[in-house]
């Protein structure tokens, strides 16, 4: 691996860690808002505070579970939540009356910071691909697949001419690698929009 590649990979993991931290922060803040409002909405009095809590809970209800959505989807949903609670006007007074202004401000800050980091990482990735001559994940994956196929063919030929425990083990390992690659390539499921790589352990 070239030094520039190593630096870029290290930077990517650093950016990912920052994004994950901001995502966790906004998730915690959202859950706190949800639990707070949900609990207050159980008040059944006729007073202004009780009425406000129930009104805010109704406005918040469509956003249930947004914290488990993909990074970008959650970002947009939080923007929608902030708009509905603070800017739309329908429950703006009630939000302030039950004391949610400060925590919603923190949620907005965390959401904006994550969006900025995420977009910066995406732009940097596009720039790095351009520096590599337009190589994409798909093209690199294809190149690796072709190399593994060539190696497997070579090892198979060697196994036919000079079979040994080593060649049998190599064929078995490479075949398993190819199968695993095909399995991963055929899967598309992911919680966040892209699987967030785990930062390498510091040795």
Short mmCIF file of C-alpha atoms in Angstrom, two decimals:
data_model
loop_
_atom_site.label_atom_id
_atom_site.label_comp_id
_atom_site.label_asym_id
_atom_site.label_seq_id
_atom_site.Cartn_x
_atom_site.Cartn_y
_atom_site.Cartn_z
CA UNK A 1 0.00 0.00 0.00
CA UNK A 2 1.30 3.44 -0.93
CA UNK A 3 1.87 5.99 1.81
CA UNK A 4 -0.85 8.23 0.36
CA UNK A 5 -3.31 5.32 0.44
CA UNK A 6 -2.41 4.65 4.07
CA UNK A 7 -2.93 8.30 4.96
CA UNK A 8 -6.25 8.42 3.14
CA UNK A 9 -7.46 5.22 4.85
CA UNK A 10 -6.46 6.62 8.25
CA UNK A 11 -8.28 9.85 7.50
CA UNK A 12 -11.37 7.92 6.38
CA UNK A 13 -11.48 6.00 9.66
CA UNK A 14 -11.05 9.23 11.60
CA UNK A 15 -13.90 10.87 9.71
CA UNK A 16 -16.04 7.78 10.24
CA UNK A 17 -15.41 7.84 13.98
CA UNK A 18 -16.47 11.49 14.16
CA UNK A 19 -19.63 10.75 12.18
CA UNK A 20 -20.47 7.78 14.40
CA UNK A 21 -19.99 9.91 17.51
CA UNK A 22 -22.28 12.64 16.18
CA UNK A 23 -24.85 10.04 15.13
CA UNK A 24 -24.84 8.56 18.64
CA UNK A 25 -25.21 12.05 20.13
CA UNK A 26 -28.24 12.97 18.07
CA UNK A 27 -29.80 9.53 18.74
CA UNK A 28 -29.44 10.05 22.49
CA UNK A 29 -30.92 13.55 22.28
CA UNK A 30 -33.84 12.36 20.19
CA UNK A 31 -34.59 9.48 22.57
CA UNK A 32 -34.49 11.91 25.49
CA UNK A 33 -36.98 14.21 23.74
CA UNK A 34 -39.22 11.29 22.85
CA UNK A 35 -39.30 9.84 26.37
CA UNK A 36 -39.79 13.25 27.97
CA UNK A 37 -42.70 14.24 25.74
CA UNK A 38 -44.24 10.77 25.79
CA UNK A 39 -44.24 10.75 29.60
CA UNK A 40 -45.66 14.25 29.88
CA UNK A 41 -48.40 13.43 27.37
CA UNK A 42 -49.84 11.01 29.92
CA UNK A 43 -50.98 14.02 31.96
CA UNK A 44 -54.72 14.32 31.47
CA UNK A 45 -55.41 17.63 33.13
CA UNK A 46 -57.16 20.53 31.46
CA UNK A 47 -54.39 23.03 32.27
CA UNK A 48 -52.12 24.66 29.71
CA UNK A 49 -49.06 22.57 30.57
CA UNK A 50 -50.88 19.25 30.19
CA UNK A 51 -52.55 20.39 26.98
CA UNK A 52 -49.22 21.57 25.55
CA UNK A 53 -47.54 18.24 26.29
CA UNK A 54 -50.27 16.33 24.49
CA UNK A 55 -50.13 18.69 21.49
CA UNK A 56 -46.35 18.35 21.17
CA UNK A 57 -46.60 14.56 21.51
CA UNK A 58 -49.06 14.44 18.61
CA UNK A 59 -46.72 16.51 16.43
CA UNK A 60 -43.76 14.32 17.39
CA UNK A 61 -45.54 10.98 16.82
CA UNK A 62 -44.81 10.66 13.04
CA UNK A 63 -41.08 10.66 13.82
CA UNK A 64 -41.13 7.60 16.04
CA UNK A 65 -38.06 5.41 15.46
CA UNK A 66 -36.20 7.88 13.23
CA UNK A 67 -33.02 7.16 15.19
CA UNK A 68 -32.70 3.70 13.61
CA UNK A 69 -32.91 4.92 10.03
CA UNK A 70 -30.02 5.42 7.62
CA UNK A 71 -27.65 8.32 8.26
CA UNK A 72 -28.96 10.53 5.48
CA UNK A 73 -32.61 9.63 6.02
CA UNK A 74 -32.32 10.41 9.73
CA UNK A 75 -30.65 13.71 8.90
CA UNK A 76 -33.58 14.77 6.71
CA UNK A 77 -36.17 13.51 9.19
CA UNK A 78 -34.62 15.50 12.01
CA UNK A 79 -34.81 18.59 9.80
CA UNK A 80 -38.49 17.83 9.28
CA UNK A 81 -39.01 17.35 13.03
CA UNK A 82 -37.35 20.68 13.81
CA UNK A 83 -39.49 22.37 11.17
CA UNK A 84 -42.71 20.88 12.55
CA UNK A 85 -41.91 21.74 16.16
CA UNK A 86 -40.17 25.09 15.85
CA UNK A 87 -40.80 26.69 12.47
CA UNK A 88 -44.19 25.54 11.23
CA UNK A 89 -45.92 27.43 14.00
CA UNK A 90 -48.67 24.98 14.95
CA UNK A 91 -47.09 23.92 18.26
CA UNK A 92 -44.27 26.46 18.59
CA UNK A 93 -45.79 28.01 21.71
CA UNK A 94 -46.42 24.63 23.33
CA UNK A 95 -42.84 23.49 22.64
CA UNK A 96 -41.52 26.50 24.54
CA UNK A 97 -44.09 26.10 27.30
CA UNK A 98 -42.92 22.59 28.21
CA UNK A 99 -39.25 23.60 27.97
CA UNK A 100 -38.01 21.87 24.81
CA UNK A 101 -36.20 24.78 23.15
CA UNK A 102 -32.73 24.05 24.51
CA UNK A 103 -32.73 20.33 23.76
CA UNK A 104 -34.10 20.87 20.26
CA UNK A 105 -31.31 23.38 19.68
CA UNK A 106 -28.77 20.71 20.66
CA UNK A 107 -30.42 18.20 18.32
CA UNK A 108 -30.20 20.73 15.48
CA UNK A 109 -26.51 21.37 16.17
CA UNK A 110 -25.63 17.67 16.25
CA UNK A 111 -27.61 17.03 13.07
CA UNK A 112 -25.99 19.90 11.17
CA UNK A 113 -22.51 18.87 12.33
CA UNK A 114 -23.07 15.30 11.17
CA UNK A 115 -24.40 16.43 7.79
CA UNK A 116 -21.31 18.61 7.33
CA UNK A 117 -18.90 15.78 8.22
CA UNK A 118 -20.78 13.27 6.07
CA UNK A 119 -20.79 15.55 3.04
CA UNK A 120 -17.11 16.37 3.54
CA UNK A 121 -16.24 12.68 3.67
CA UNK A 122 -18.26 12.01 0.53
CA UNK A 123 -16.58 14.89 -1.33
CA UNK A 124 -13.15 13.71 -0.19
CA UNK A 125 -13.91 10.19 -1.38
CA UNK A 126 -14.92 11.48 -4.80
CA UNK A 127 -11.69 13.47 -4.93
CA UNK A 128 -9.59 10.44 -4.04
CA UNK A 129 -11.33 8.37 -6.72
CA UNK A 130 -10.58 11.09 -9.28
CA UNK A 131 -6.92 11.11 -8.26
CA UNK A 132 -6.83 7.36 -8.90
CA UNK A 133 -7.97 7.91 -12.47
CA UNK A 134 -11.66 7.51 -11.93
CA UNK A 135 -11.49 4.15 -10.19
CA UNK A 136 -14.69 3.38 -8.34
CA UNK A 137 -15.62 0.79 -5.75
CA UNK A 138 -17.22 -1.25 -8.51
CA UNK A 139 -14.18 -1.12 -10.79
CA UNK A 140 -11.80 -1.97 -7.96
CA UNK A 141 -14.05 -4.84 -6.89
CA UNK A 142 -14.03 -6.15 -10.46
CA UNK A 143 -10.23 -5.95 -10.63
CA UNK A 144 -9.83 -7.83 -7.36
CA UNK A 145 -12.32 -10.48 -8.50
CA UNK A 146 -10.39 -10.98 -11.73
CA UNK A 147 -7.10 -11.33 -9.85
CA UNK A 148 -8.56 -13.88 -7.43
CA UNK A 149 -10.02 -15.85 -10.36
CA UNK A 150 -6.62 -15.89 -12.11
CA UNK A 151 -4.88 -17.04 -8.93
CA UNK A 152 -7.46 -19.76 -8.39
CA UNK A 153 -6.99 -21.00 -11.97
CA UNK A 154 -3.21 -21.10 -11.49
CA UNK A 155 -3.44 -22.96 -8.19
CA UNK A 156 -5.93 -25.43 -9.70
CA UNK A 157 -3.53 -26.13 -12.57
CA UNK A 158 -0.67 -26.63 -10.12
CA UNK A 159 -2.83 -28.96 -8.04
CA UNK A 160 -3.49 -31.15 -11.09
CA UNK A 161 0.21 -31.38 -12.00
CA UNK A 162 1.72 -31.57 -8.51
CA UNK A 163 -1.05 -32.25 -6.00
CA UNK A 164 -0.16 -31.75 -2.36
CA UNK A 165 -1.76 -30.80 0.93
CA UNK A 166 -0.65 -27.22 0.33
CA UNK A 167 -2.32 -26.91 -3.07
CA UNK A 168 -5.51 -28.57 -1.81
CA UNK A 169 -5.62 -26.14 1.10
CA UNK A 170 -4.99 -23.18 -1.22
CA UNK A 171 -7.77 -24.24 -3.59
CA UNK A 172 -10.17 -24.71 -0.69
CA UNK A 173 -9.32 -21.31 0.80
CA UNK A 174 -9.59 -19.47 -2.51
CA UNK A 175 -12.86 -21.18 -3.37
CA UNK A 176 -14.26 -20.14 0.00
CA UNK A 177 -13.05 -16.57 -0.61
CA UNK A 178 -14.78 -16.46 -4.00
CA UNK A 179 -18.00 -17.82 -2.48
CA UNK A 180 -17.85 -15.27 0.31
CA UNK A 181 -17.27 -12.47 -2.20
CA UNK A 182 -20.30 -13.55 -4.24
CA UNK A 183 -22.44 -13.72 -1.10
CA UNK A 184 -21.43 -10.25 0.05
CA UNK A 185 -21.91 -8.81 -3.43
CA UNK A 186 -25.44 -10.22 -3.59
CA UNK A 187 -26.45 -8.69 -0.28
CA UNK A 188 -27.63 -5.13 -0.02
CA UNK A 189 -28.99 -4.90 3.51
CA UNK A 190 -27.55 -2.31 5.84
CA UNK A 191 -28.76 -0.27 8.80
CA UNK A 192 -27.04 2.96 7.85
CA UNK A 193 -26.76 3.96 4.27
CA UNK A 194 -23.34 2.41 4.09
CA UNK A 195 -21.73 -0.01 6.55
CA UNK A 196 -19.57 2.11 8.78
CA UNK A 197 -16.10 0.51 8.90
CA UNK A 198 -14.72 -0.24 12.34
CA UNK A 199 -11.60 1.86 13.00
CA UNK A 200 -8.48 -0.34 13.16
CA UNK A 201 -7.09 -1.11 16.60
CA UNK A 202 -4.10 0.99 17.55
CA UNK A 203 -1.20 -1.41 17.93
#
